XYZ file of C-alpha atoms in Angstrom:
734
model
C 32.188 99.537 9.275
C 30.446 97.918 12.379
C 32.505 100.524 13.875
C 33.780 104.123 13.481
C 37.051 105.477 12.143
C 39.534 107.904 12.386
C 42.219 110.327 13.417
C 40.925 112.056 16.324
C 39.891 115.327 17.079
C 38.516 118.245 15.214
C 35.727 117.859 12.804
C 35.620 114.039 13.518
C 34.743 114.508 17.120
C 32.301 117.326 16.299
C 30.029 114.744 14.484
C 29.262 113.027 17.734
C 30.271 115.199 20.688
C 29.836 118.885 21.110
C 28.164 120.965 18.585
C 28.213 118.505 15.653
C 27.740 119.373 11.952
C 24.327 121.085 12.652
C 25.473 123.118 15.462
C 23.190 121.121 18.065
C 24.596 120.477 21.441
C 23.617 116.718 21.511
C 25.867 113.909 22.788
C 25.399 111.448 19.819
C 23.332 112.948 17.118
C 20.000 114.812 16.948
C 17.974 111.738 16.656
C 19.265 110.464 20.035
C 17.759 113.431 21.732
C 14.382 113.380 19.888
C 14.278 109.703 20.583
C 14.736 110.042 24.316
C 12.005 112.709 24.397
C 9.678 110.589 22.352
C 10.307 107.649 24.696
C 9.291 110.079 27.594
C 6.110 111.309 25.818
C 4.554 107.976 24.713
C 4.178 106.292 28.067
C 2.705 109.502 29.463
C 0.245 109.710 26.512
C -0.661 106.102 27.352
C -1.415 107.045 30.992
C -3.556 109.911 29.666
C -5.536 107.286 27.611
C -6.111 105.242 30.809
C -7.381 108.244 32.627
C -9.728 109.166 29.679
C -11.140 105.603 29.919
C -12.040 105.920 33.519
C -15.576 105.360 34.614
C -17.563 108.519 35.241
C -18.776 107.225 38.596
C -15.280 106.550 39.893
C -14.712 108.183 43.195
C -12.562 111.272 42.728
C -10.167 110.764 45.658
C -7.307 113.111 46.446
C -4.816 110.447 45.375
C -6.624 110.083 42.020
C -6.756 113.911 41.450
C -2.991 114.283 42.245
C -2.069 111.430 39.889
C -4.019 113.087 37.078
C -2.263 116.374 37.706
C 1.189 114.885 37.851
C 0.641 113.123 34.549
C -0.683 116.304 32.887
C 2.281 118.377 34.123
C 4.877 115.579 33.186
C 3.374 115.554 29.645
C 3.625 119.394 29.373
C 7.325 119.333 30.582
C 8.239 116.630 28.143
C 6.467 118.397 25.326
C 8.423 121.482 26.219
C 11.768 119.729 25.984
C 10.635 118.097 22.764
C 9.763 121.474 21.255
C 13.209 122.953 22.121
C 14.841 120.217 20.242
C 12.529 120.641 17.345
C 13.004 124.344 17.198
C 16.828 123.829 17.335
C 16.600 121.460 14.313
C 14.358 124.098 12.546
C 16.887 126.868 13.010
C 19.619 124.821 11.442
C 17.605 123.586 8.464
C 15.809 126.441 6.763
C 14.235 124.249 4.097
C 12.178 122.437 6.892
C 11.941 125.245 9.236
C 8.351 126.255 8.640
C 7.082 122.639 8.642
C 8.835 121.850 11.912
C 7.776 125.076 13.621
C 4.143 124.583 12.756
C 4.385 120.914 14.169
C 6.226 122.288 17.318
C 3.447 124.909 17.948
C 0.870 122.250 17.629
C 2.627 120.000 20.062
C 3.042 122.958 22.599
C -0.695 123.750 22.248
C -1.609 120.209 22.928
C 0.780 119.912 25.927
C -0.689 123.130 27.440
C -4.285 121.821 26.807
C -3.611 118.714 28.625
C -1.941 120.342 31.536
C -4.981 122.706 31.880
C -7.491 120.024 31.665
C -5.596 117.861 34.184
C -5.187 120.732 36.666
C -6.997 119.598 39.799
C -5.600 121.932 42.257
C -8.677 124.184 42.671
C -11.345 121.531 41.941
C -12.592 121.224 45.587
C -13.025 125.008 45.909
C -16.598 126.397 45.709
C -15.692 128.728 42.690
C -14.453 125.732 40.551
C -18.027 124.594 39.678
C -17.725 125.844 36.167
C -14.059 124.713 35.588
C -13.564 122.545 32.520
C -11.455 119.438 33.341
C -10.712 115.893 32.194
C -13.940 114.936 34.079
C -16.216 117.379 32.177
C -14.476 117.495 28.813
C -13.215 114.107 27.848
C -13.499 115.041 24.107
C -11.107 117.871 24.710
C -8.453 115.564 26.283
C -8.842 113.010 23.393
C -8.436 115.821 20.772
C -5.340 117.132 22.599
C -3.785 113.754 22.906
C -4.382 112.993 19.294
C -2.958 116.447 18.180
C 0.186 115.726 20.445
C 0.882 112.367 18.779
C 0.185 113.755 15.309
C 2.644 116.819 15.876
C 5.251 114.701 17.631
C 5.298 112.276 14.820
C 5.535 115.126 12.312
C 8.687 116.456 13.989
C 10.283 113.030 14.334
C 9.689 112.378 10.541
C 11.257 115.733 9.782
C 14.106 115.168 11.949
C 14.610 111.846 10.380
C 14.926 113.686 7.026
C 17.526 115.863 8.453
C 19.510 112.755 9.556
C 19.227 111.349 6.011
C 20.423 114.699 4.592
C 23.498 114.587 7.018
C 24.344 111.149 5.863
C 24.090 112.004 2.190
C 26.007 115.224 2.615
C 28.797 113.245 4.588
C 28.861 110.562 1.886
C 29.360 113.298 -0.790
C 32.199 114.822 1.106
C 33.991 111.287 1.248
C 33.458 110.832 -2.362
C 34.840 114.105 -3.278
C 37.928 113.473 -1.198
C 38.316 109.982 -2.799
C 38.329 111.477 -6.247
C 41.236 113.747 -5.150
C 42.998 110.726 -3.686
C 42.609 108.909 -6.911
C 44.348 111.659 -8.938
C 47.149 112.604 -6.516
C 50.611 112.293 -7.734
C 52.851 113.235 -4.861
C 53.204 111.456 -1.421
C 53.230 114.774 0.552
C 49.923 115.739 -1.126
C 48.635 112.295 -0.491
C 49.415 112.344 3.241
C 47.516 115.582 3.586
C 44.464 114.607 1.709
C 44.303 111.122 3.402
C 44.196 112.944 6.771
C 41.125 114.891 5.625
C 39.671 111.644 4.327
C 40.143 110.000 7.626
C 38.298 112.779 9.425
C 35.420 112.518 6.931
C 35.292 108.752 7.263
C 35.011 109.221 11.040
C 31.986 111.484 10.606
C 30.467 109.131 8.116
C 31.009 106.102 10.399
C 29.400 107.794 13.522
C 26.287 108.842 11.314
C 25.790 105.474 9.656
C 26.465 103.655 13.085
C 23.710 105.588 14.762
C 21.463 105.013 11.891
C 22.195 101.239 11.776
C 21.310 100.998 15.666
C 17.971 102.913 14.970
C 16.916 100.575 12.063
C 13.982 98.364 13.049
C 14.347 96.216 9.871
C 16.713 93.311 10.640
C 17.334 92.848 6.886
C 18.352 96.595 6.429
C 20.374 96.478 9.508
C 22.387 93.532 8.195
C 22.888 95.246 4.836
C 24.073 98.447 6.584
C 26.501 96.419 8.670
C 27.923 94.731 5.600
C 28.344 98.009 3.701
C 30.060 99.596 6.778
C 32.304 96.560 7.210
C 33.453 96.926 3.625
C 34.279 100.594 4.101
C 36.156 99.952 7.325
C 38.404 97.347 5.857
C 38.946 99.173 2.623
C 40.067 102.274 4.441
C 43.231 100.521 5.493
C 43.512 98.774 1.956
C 43.261 102.284 0.165
C 46.163 103.630 2.274
C 48.677 100.803 1.308
C 47.345 100.500 -2.281
C 47.631 104.237 -2.925
C 51.223 104.430 -1.396
C 52.213 101.437 -3.502
C 50.952 103.188 -6.660
C 52.816 106.327 -5.745
C 55.992 104.357 -5.211
C 55.703 102.397 -8.442
C 53.732 104.688 -10.675
C 54.381 102.619 -13.984
C 53.239 99.267 -12.405
C 50.085 98.160 -13.969
C 49.151 95.543 -11.246
C 49.609 98.341 -8.542
C 47.100 100.539 -10.422
C 44.687 97.457 -10.882
C 44.938 96.939 -7.129
C 44.276 100.363 -6.162
C 41.311 100.702 -8.592
C 39.637 97.637 -7.011
C 39.667 99.186 -3.633
C 38.284 102.541 -4.796
C 35.545 100.807 -6.774
C 34.464 98.624 -3.926
C 34.304 101.584 -1.443
C 32.036 103.594 -3.997
C 29.707 100.533 -4.330
C 29.478 100.368 -0.462
C 28.838 104.105 -0.211
C 26.098 103.870 -2.719
C 24.595 100.892 -0.732
C 24.466 102.873 2.371
C 22.520 105.668 0.570
C 20.102 103.158 -0.780
C 19.410 101.768 2.617
C 18.800 105.262 4.286
C 16.773 106.525 1.418
C 14.938 103.260 0.765
C 15.577 103.697 -2.945
C 16.307 100.305 -4.743
C 18.182 100.467 -7.955
C 16.340 99.105 -10.954
C 16.588 95.225 -11.336
C 17.284 94.489 -7.749
C 16.017 91.152 -6.688
C 14.779 90.074 -3.433
C 17.274 87.618 -2.025
C 14.605 85.574 -0.199
C 13.374 84.308 -3.552
C 16.685 82.469 -4.079
C 16.936 80.776 -0.522
C 15.903 76.985 -0.473
C 15.069 77.234 3.247
C 12.771 80.295 2.623
C 11.121 78.441 -0.301
C 10.488 75.387 1.895
C 8.920 77.607 4.597
C 6.644 79.259 2.047
C 5.631 75.982 0.503
C 4.848 74.359 3.769
C 2.625 77.378 4.860
C 0.753 76.904 1.539
C 0.026 73.281 1.852
C -1.065 73.786 5.643
C -3.742 76.110 4.408
C -5.513 73.104 2.938
C -6.661 72.013 6.499
C -8.692 75.164 6.646
C -9.613 75.850 3.027
C -9.495 73.266 0.155
C -10.035 76.016 -2.458
C -7.543 78.628 -1.176
C -4.688 77.213 -3.470
C -4.520 75.872 -7.068
C -2.767 72.570 -7.774
C -0.716 74.260 -10.471
C 0.569 76.794 -8.091
C 1.710 74.281 -5.588
C 3.402 72.173 -8.273
C 5.203 75.203 -9.665
C 6.363 76.225 -6.230
C 7.811 72.751 -5.553
C 9.536 72.655 -9.000
C 11.183 75.985 -8.374
C 12.286 74.938 -4.922
C 13.781 71.627 -6.132
C 15.468 73.299 -9.012
C 17.508 75.333 -6.495
C 18.809 72.252 -4.949
C 20.882 71.740 -8.133
C 23.236 74.272 -6.638
C 24.122 71.381 -4.241
C 23.982 68.413 -6.593
C 25.955 70.221 -9.411
C 28.607 71.467 -6.972
C 31.945 69.690 -7.662
C 32.790 69.676 -3.922
C 29.548 67.832 -2.776
C 30.293 64.307 -1.768
C 28.613 61.501 -3.602
C 26.746 60.283 -0.577
C 25.149 63.684 0.003
C 24.397 64.214 -3.730
C 22.524 60.975 -3.958
C 20.524 61.527 -0.703
C 19.452 65.006 -1.832
C 18.388 63.547 -5.206
C 16.355 60.779 -3.396
C 14.636 63.242 -1.136
C 13.767 65.437 -4.106
C 12.130 62.636 -5.974
C 10.282 61.590 -2.813
C 8.896 65.160 -2.298
C 7.625 65.220 -5.811
C 5.982 61.852 -5.398
C 4.303 62.831 -2.194
C 2.945 66.088 -3.780
C 1.312 64.020 -6.316
C -0.151 61.833 -3.665
C -1.431 65.019 -1.785
C -2.933 66.362 -4.988
C -4.858 63.230 -5.665
C -6.343 63.085 -1.997
C -6.960 66.918 -2.318
C -9.136 66.314 -5.429
C -11.013 63.611 -3.687
C -11.635 65.752 -0.631
C -13.099 68.508 -2.741
C -15.718 66.072 -4.177
C -16.657 64.328 -0.875
C -16.405 65.494 2.621
C -15.901 62.484 4.950
C -13.881 61.938 8.156
C -11.689 59.186 6.479
C -10.775 61.659 3.645
C -9.844 64.327 6.093
C -7.556 61.999 7.789
C -6.017 60.966 4.539
C -5.357 64.697 3.661
C -3.897 65.237 7.078
C -1.491 62.280 6.569
C -0.476 63.510 3.005
C 0.322 66.928 4.358
C 2.367 65.551 7.281
C 4.199 63.154 4.827
C 5.382 65.916 2.500
C 6.138 68.190 5.362
C 8.440 65.432 6.825
C 10.188 64.912 3.434
C 10.888 68.548 3.091
C 12.327 68.563 6.768
C 14.585 65.779 5.774
C 15.702 67.573 2.757
C 16.378 70.691 4.833
C 18.471 68.569 7.170
C 20.487 67.009 4.269
C 21.094 70.427 2.693
C 22.231 71.969 5.923
C 24.535 68.994 6.743
C 26.045 69.119 3.146
C 26.695 72.995 3.425
C 27.824 72.913 6.972
C 30.324 70.073 6.349
C 31.761 71.746 3.249
C 32.270 75.106 5.116
C 33.941 73.376 8.240
C 36.208 71.301 6.094
C 37.161 74.251 4.139
C 37.925 76.647 6.937
C 39.878 73.899 8.816
C 41.898 73.116 5.627
C 42.771 76.668 4.955
C 43.368 77.793 8.500
C 47.206 77.714 8.103
C 47.020 79.931 5.041
C 49.773 78.043 3.240
C 48.967 79.571 -0.251
C 49.127 83.191 1.229
C 52.538 82.416 2.803
C 53.726 80.959 -0.427
C 52.659 84.082 -2.359
C 54.501 86.338 0.052
C 57.558 84.259 -0.278
C 57.462 84.265 -4.105
C 56.880 88.025 -4.065
C 60.004 88.826 -1.973
C 62.035 86.374 -4.138
C 60.802 87.879 -7.397
C 59.839 84.371 -8.570
C 57.318 84.915 -11.414
C 56.855 81.262 -12.057
C 55.989 80.686 -8.448
C 53.695 83.506 -8.512
C 51.696 82.000 -11.527
C 51.555 78.664 -9.598
C 50.247 79.961 -6.297
C 47.942 82.570 -7.977
C 46.289 79.609 -9.642
C 45.896 77.869 -6.406
C 44.532 80.884 -4.648
C 41.902 81.325 -7.498
C 40.811 77.652 -7.034
C 40.552 78.230 -3.205
C 38.520 81.423 -3.851
C 36.198 79.607 -6.149
C 35.559 76.984 -3.719
C 34.909 79.495 -0.849
C 32.493 81.543 -3.031
C 30.640 78.276 -3.991
C 30.394 77.279 -0.359
C 29.102 80.733 0.668
C 26.338 80.289 -1.884
C 25.400 77.075 -0.453
C 25.448 78.400 3.040
C 23.081 81.226 1.933
C 20.545 78.568 0.921
C 20.518 77.029 4.362
C 21.078 80.323 6.400
C 17.467 80.356 7.845
C 17.139 84.169 8.342
C 17.385 87.231 6.028
C 20.201 88.886 8.076
C 22.289 85.637 7.777
C 21.514 85.400 3.983
C 22.969 88.921 3.656
C 26.030 88.012 5.634
C 26.602 85.018 3.292
C 26.246 87.339 0.359
C 28.833 89.754 1.860
C 31.224 86.823 2.416
C 30.863 85.645 -1.092
C 31.612 89.098 -2.477
C 34.557 89.767 -0.156
C 36.218 86.423 -1.271
C 35.522 87.183 -4.857
C 37.054 90.699 -4.703
C 39.849 90.182 -2.153
C 41.144 87.033 -3.917
C 41.770 89.091 -7.253
C 43.202 91.908 -5.115
C 45.675 89.602 -3.252
C 46.965 88.299 -6.712
C 47.520 91.780 -8.079
C 49.304 92.877 -4.887
C 51.442 89.732 -5.093
C 52.371 90.544 -8.620
C 53.427 93.995 -7.698
C 55.646 92.775 -5.044
C 57.070 89.962 -7.347
C 57.940 92.758 -9.899
C 59.440 94.913 -7.076
C 60.791 92.394 -4.506
C 62.751 94.938 -2.449
C 59.650 97.279 -2.042
C 58.693 97.573 1.598
C 55.403 99.292 0.722
C 54.543 96.659 -1.813
C 55.086 93.920 0.840
C 53.132 95.997 3.421
C 50.234 96.276 0.886
C 50.271 92.479 0.248
C 50.118 91.839 4.073
C 47.041 94.144 4.336
C 45.135 92.226 1.769
C 46.235 88.833 3.106
C 45.049 89.975 6.546
C 41.560 90.858 5.059
C 41.457 87.324 3.553
C 42.374 85.674 6.840
C 39.834 87.810 8.740
C 37.032 86.772 6.319
C 37.905 83.058 6.820
C 37.741 83.625 10.600
C 34.254 85.462 10.001
C 33.104 82.448 8.014
C 33.555 80.141 10.985
C 31.400 82.599 13.121
C 28.806 82.596 10.345
C 28.772 78.799 10.208
C 28.245 78.773 13.970
C 25.366 81.141 13.771
C 23.694 79.329 10.952
C 24.077 76.078 12.988
C 22.415 77.883 15.945
C 19.504 78.947 13.900
C 19.007 75.438 12.342
C 18.947 74.058 15.925
C 16.696 76.505 17.349
C 19.260 78.688 19.298
C 18.823 81.769 17.248
C 18.344 84.061 20.211
C 22.076 83.806 21.171
C 24.453 86.626 20.363
C 28.201 86.607 20.134
C 29.906 89.453 21.853
C 33.728 90.317 21.682
C 35.532 86.890 21.607
C 38.430 88.660 23.107
C 36.794 89.629 26.312
C 36.759 87.323 29.367
C 34.096 84.625 29.585
C 32.111 83.985 32.817
C 34.156 81.928 35.279
C 32.712 78.684 36.608
C 33.365 76.707 39.809
C 35.230 79.783 41.368
C 33.925 80.400 44.939
C 35.617 83.839 45.128
C 33.735 85.134 41.983
C 30.359 83.619 42.483
C 28.936 86.971 43.363
C 30.275 88.678 40.287
C 28.069 88.797 37.191
C 29.830 88.605 33.828
C 30.108 91.897 32.054
C 28.252 91.373 28.927
C 28.497 94.015 26.022
C 25.363 95.821 25.120
C 24.994 97.294 21.669
C 25.816 100.753 22.948
C 29.051 99.664 24.632
C 30.021 97.744 21.400
C 29.431 100.685 19.279
C 31.400 102.950 21.558
C 34.444 100.666 21.674
C 34.203 99.968 17.820
C 34.340 103.745 17.149
C 37.324 104.228 19.418
C 38.980 101.311 17.709
C 38.459 102.595 14.188
C 39.756 105.984 15.236
C 42.864 104.150 16.566
C 43.235 102.226 13.332
C 43.329 105.419 11.285
C 45.750 107.116 13.609
C 48.170 104.204 13.024
C 47.914 105.102 9.325
C 48.731 108.734 10.099
C 51.766 107.537 12.127
C 52.802 105.264 9.301
C 52.563 108.169 6.874
C 54.826 110.155 9.066
C 57.445 107.355 9.521
C 57.572 106.884 5.596
C 58.939 110.459 5.364
C 62.222 109.467 7.199
C 65.132 108.577 4.907
C 66.765 106.571 7.807
C 64.277 103.997 8.668
C 66.553 102.509 11.266
C 66.705 105.804 13.264
C 65.812 105.058 16.967
C 62.796 107.437 16.967
C 61.473 105.816 13.923
C 61.994 102.271 15.299
C 60.044 103.069 18.519
C 57.396 104.982 16.596
C 56.911 102.029 14.212
C 56.634 99.535 17.202
C 54.017 101.616 18.761
C 52.063 101.923 15.567
C 52.176 98.222 15.203
C 50.900 97.585 18.783
C 48.161 100.212 18.336
C 47.113 98.336 15.046
C 46.766 95.085 17.091
C 44.595 96.958 19.630
C 42.375 98.187 16.659
C 42.014 94.522 15.583
C 41.074 93.578 19.196
C 38.188 96.030 19.144
C 36.791 94.040 16.026
C 37.375 90.709 17.737
C 40.397 89.901 15.556
C 44.155 89.857 15.615
C 46.574 88.305 18.025
C 45.050 89.717 21.225
C 42.458 87.028 22.362
C 41.877 87.823 26.011
C 41.700 90.767 28.285
C 44.931 89.587 29.922
C 46.637 89.755 26.525
C 45.192 93.267 26.051
C 46.650 94.527 29.377
C 50.126 92.989 28.534
C 49.992 94.758 25.038
C 49.044 98.147 26.761
C 51.908 97.794 29.204
C 54.362 97.097 26.377
C 52.878 100.028 24.341
C 53.261 102.453 27.368
C 56.783 101.203 27.935
C 57.636 101.700 24.213
C 56.190 105.239 24.401
C 58.645 106.118 27.393
C 61.514 104.739 25.370
C 60.478 106.971 22.434
C 60.336 110.022 24.836
C 63.920 109.268 26.038
C 65.161 109.116 22.333
C 63.445 112.315 21.513
C 64.857 114.036 24.600
C 68.394 112.867 23.470
C 67.667 114.249 20.065
C 66.608 117.537 21.481
C 70.003 118.178 22.974
C 71.323 118.759 19.411
C 68.783 121.619 18.864
C 68.804 125.330 19.497
C 66.983 126.575 22.624
C 63.753 127.500 20.954
C 63.505 124.327 18.925
C 64.308 122.330 21.992
C 61.727 123.926 24.149
C 59.014 123.204 21.431
C 60.041 119.542 21.337
C 60.132 119.202 25.169
C 56.544 120.519 25.286
C 55.346 117.501 23.231
C 57.602 115.056 25.193
C 55.921 116.436 28.379
C 52.488 115.538 26.911
C 53.625 112.057 26.002
C 55.204 110.934 29.282
C 52.232 111.560 31.601
C 49.922 109.808 29.072
C 52.204 106.821 29.191
C 52.156 106.753 33.007
C 48.384 107.159 33.085
C 48.051 104.194 30.714
C 50.313 102.099 33.026
C 47.978 103.057 36.035
C 44.843 102.064 33.999
C 46.223 98.616 33.291
C 46.796 98.003 36.921
C 43.059 98.702 37.923
C 41.536 95.347 38.971
C 39.114 93.999 36.352
C 36.325 92.667 38.527
C 33.100 93.180 36.607
C 33.940 96.543 34.945
C 35.756 94.830 31.910
C 34.104 97.285 29.265
C 34.844 100.350 31.450
C 38.588 99.312 31.611
C 38.712 98.508 27.860
C 37.055 101.947 27.007
C 39.552 103.867 29.240
C 42.466 101.953 27.786
C 41.670 102.504 24.234
C 40.713 106.123 24.806
C 44.144 106.678 26.560
C 45.952 104.738 23.698
C 44.239 107.047 21.211
C 45.479 110.152 22.995
C 49.118 108.705 23.020
C 48.838 107.946 19.242
C 47.632 111.382 18.359
C 50.515 112.803 20.385
C 52.898 110.437 18.695
C 51.792 111.577 15.092
C 52.509 115.216 16.311
C 55.845 114.340 17.741
C 57.053 112.309 14.646
C 56.059 115.195 12.420
C 57.762 117.825 14.555
C 60.960 115.649 14.914
C 61.105 115.216 11.158
C 60.834 118.998 10.545
C 63.493 119.814 13.236
C 65.815 117.185 11.893
C 65.624 118.555 8.379
C 66.198 122.123 9.797
C 69.179 120.739 11.623
C 70.577 119.018 8.508
C 70.195 122.197 6.581
C 72.014 124.240 9.100
C 74.920 121.622 9.349
C 75.126 121.608 5.507
C 75.306 125.400 5.466
C 78.028 125.365 8.128
C 80.069 122.846 6.143
C 79.710 124.874 3.021
C 80.848 127.971 4.748
C 83.781 126.181 6.334
C 84.829 124.819 3.023
C 84.650 128.201 1.361
C 86.757 129.675 4.136
C 89.320 126.879 3.765
C 89.538 127.618 -0.058
C 89.816 131.464 0.512
C 92.705 130.819 2.992
C 94.599 128.677 0.702
C 94.254 131.380 -1.996
């Protein structure tokens, strides 16, 4: 979930804006507020440290005295703000209240002490001779500063525990609702529970998104991003897989498909909790131990220590390290897709590395017995030679993996097998299904193998984790596509089975696209460009050679902007699910209201994909065209609903017109937003557009639900009138 979900409003919004689940009036979680105060406090404490370290004979000018007093007052004010936040947290968390309050009292005392010791307002008066200040009591200031840092740290640690509790509680709510979704038997009940599930996923995504941004460990951050990505994609899969099961309750492949989604979501939820609580499950291995590049780096560090200390390493240790390292290259040489030339070169370089280690050990033994300039030079040369061989091996392994991945992504870019599976499904061709399922399985195995090789040459732990995530995604999604295709083949006329297969195929295509980005990042690391970050591919790039735009700086996304747009995007994604659920209720799927509603939902889903850097919308210009079309479709829907309202009684008509009066202005406002010049405010415009689209979709869901209820009511009244008319006709004849 690099991102955040959900049907808008209510509890979901409360998790991030307004009061929130703990009743604290914070903009984006309690840790944001404590962090901002912490960032205010620490520089001030640093200034106090500077003042403490001043020389006693320093001239006490008025400027110096004023500076000291300002720092003391600023610290005291910042402490006051910090204490208020701490007390608010304490009041909402009774199990930690006593500990937090004690730490807050200590912080307040320290702040007041620092303010008193730095109060220079009366220092130049005659009666101030006995006044205790920073100049007369350095020890007091040092103690107060230490107490302040200690108490602030305590509050922050306790607040962190509160955040972890929030995430665990949110995960438990999601799991409980998932259990209900697994057991649901009626479509109506499913719609209600899924709406609640969407809100809970919004809250969970906000909490874990904030936590991911706060993580300092890049490895944990990558793991969190991978788990959240699984949850985000599986949320959409869960909807269609569950609907397919409800429509075809006796279909074994449909149940298998659904169970796969639920299982993967549960694993991802558990992974998030492992990360935030830092509790590793038994038997978890450190992935760095299986990376060849990491092994080469560690081996080179060990042999380079011989320059300083000939006795620091044992010969057996170095030999064992190289053996383990070269054993891992068998993943490349044993791979059926590695070319003959690459395989031969890897084996040649491996043998050379072994030979040069023996040469190094021979020189090393000699150097231990006699210390001469010539032997030192021989040792240095032996170290350089084996380092060079290992560097050449690295290049060969990287070249092999990168070439395999690039060829594979290029070969499968047109997704021929997926298209064939969809076609065999709607034709009900079981023989064709077996043939193309076999081809997809082969493609899956090749992609999984390639991800495994890329992991060896990724170069950083976060990229290793991304490779593992890609490997798992291909492994799981490949099986789910086959089960979804089997369901469609058994029920070729089923619209929901077709929609379900489309969702899984989109996930596969998305992962193929992500693999290309991953390969590019691995290449960047290998070539020393690891600092570069890729923003939204769909946003405009800086223009060159344009005299009119030279003064404008490209609007690059920062992490906060990306997180905000991703959160809005996922809310939009889940609102499309709500709209689709409402559309499914209608018996006449060709009704004009249904048709416009379906078009709007489809467009909104494309906008959601845009916020993730995916889908058909590639540039900001594409985005504006899509938004204009979306607003136009909304106005057409409003006209159709208005025509329908003429068939209703006054009260029902008035109720429906109120909803129309909400939709029309929103569509006009969106049209106005699309006409605002881009200039260098790209993210501001995207933010406004997605926010406005989300409001329209929320209104659409309400409108579709109301229209459906009023239509049913109208049909019942008409049936009753027909029944009464027929009865009167029969009575007349009698």
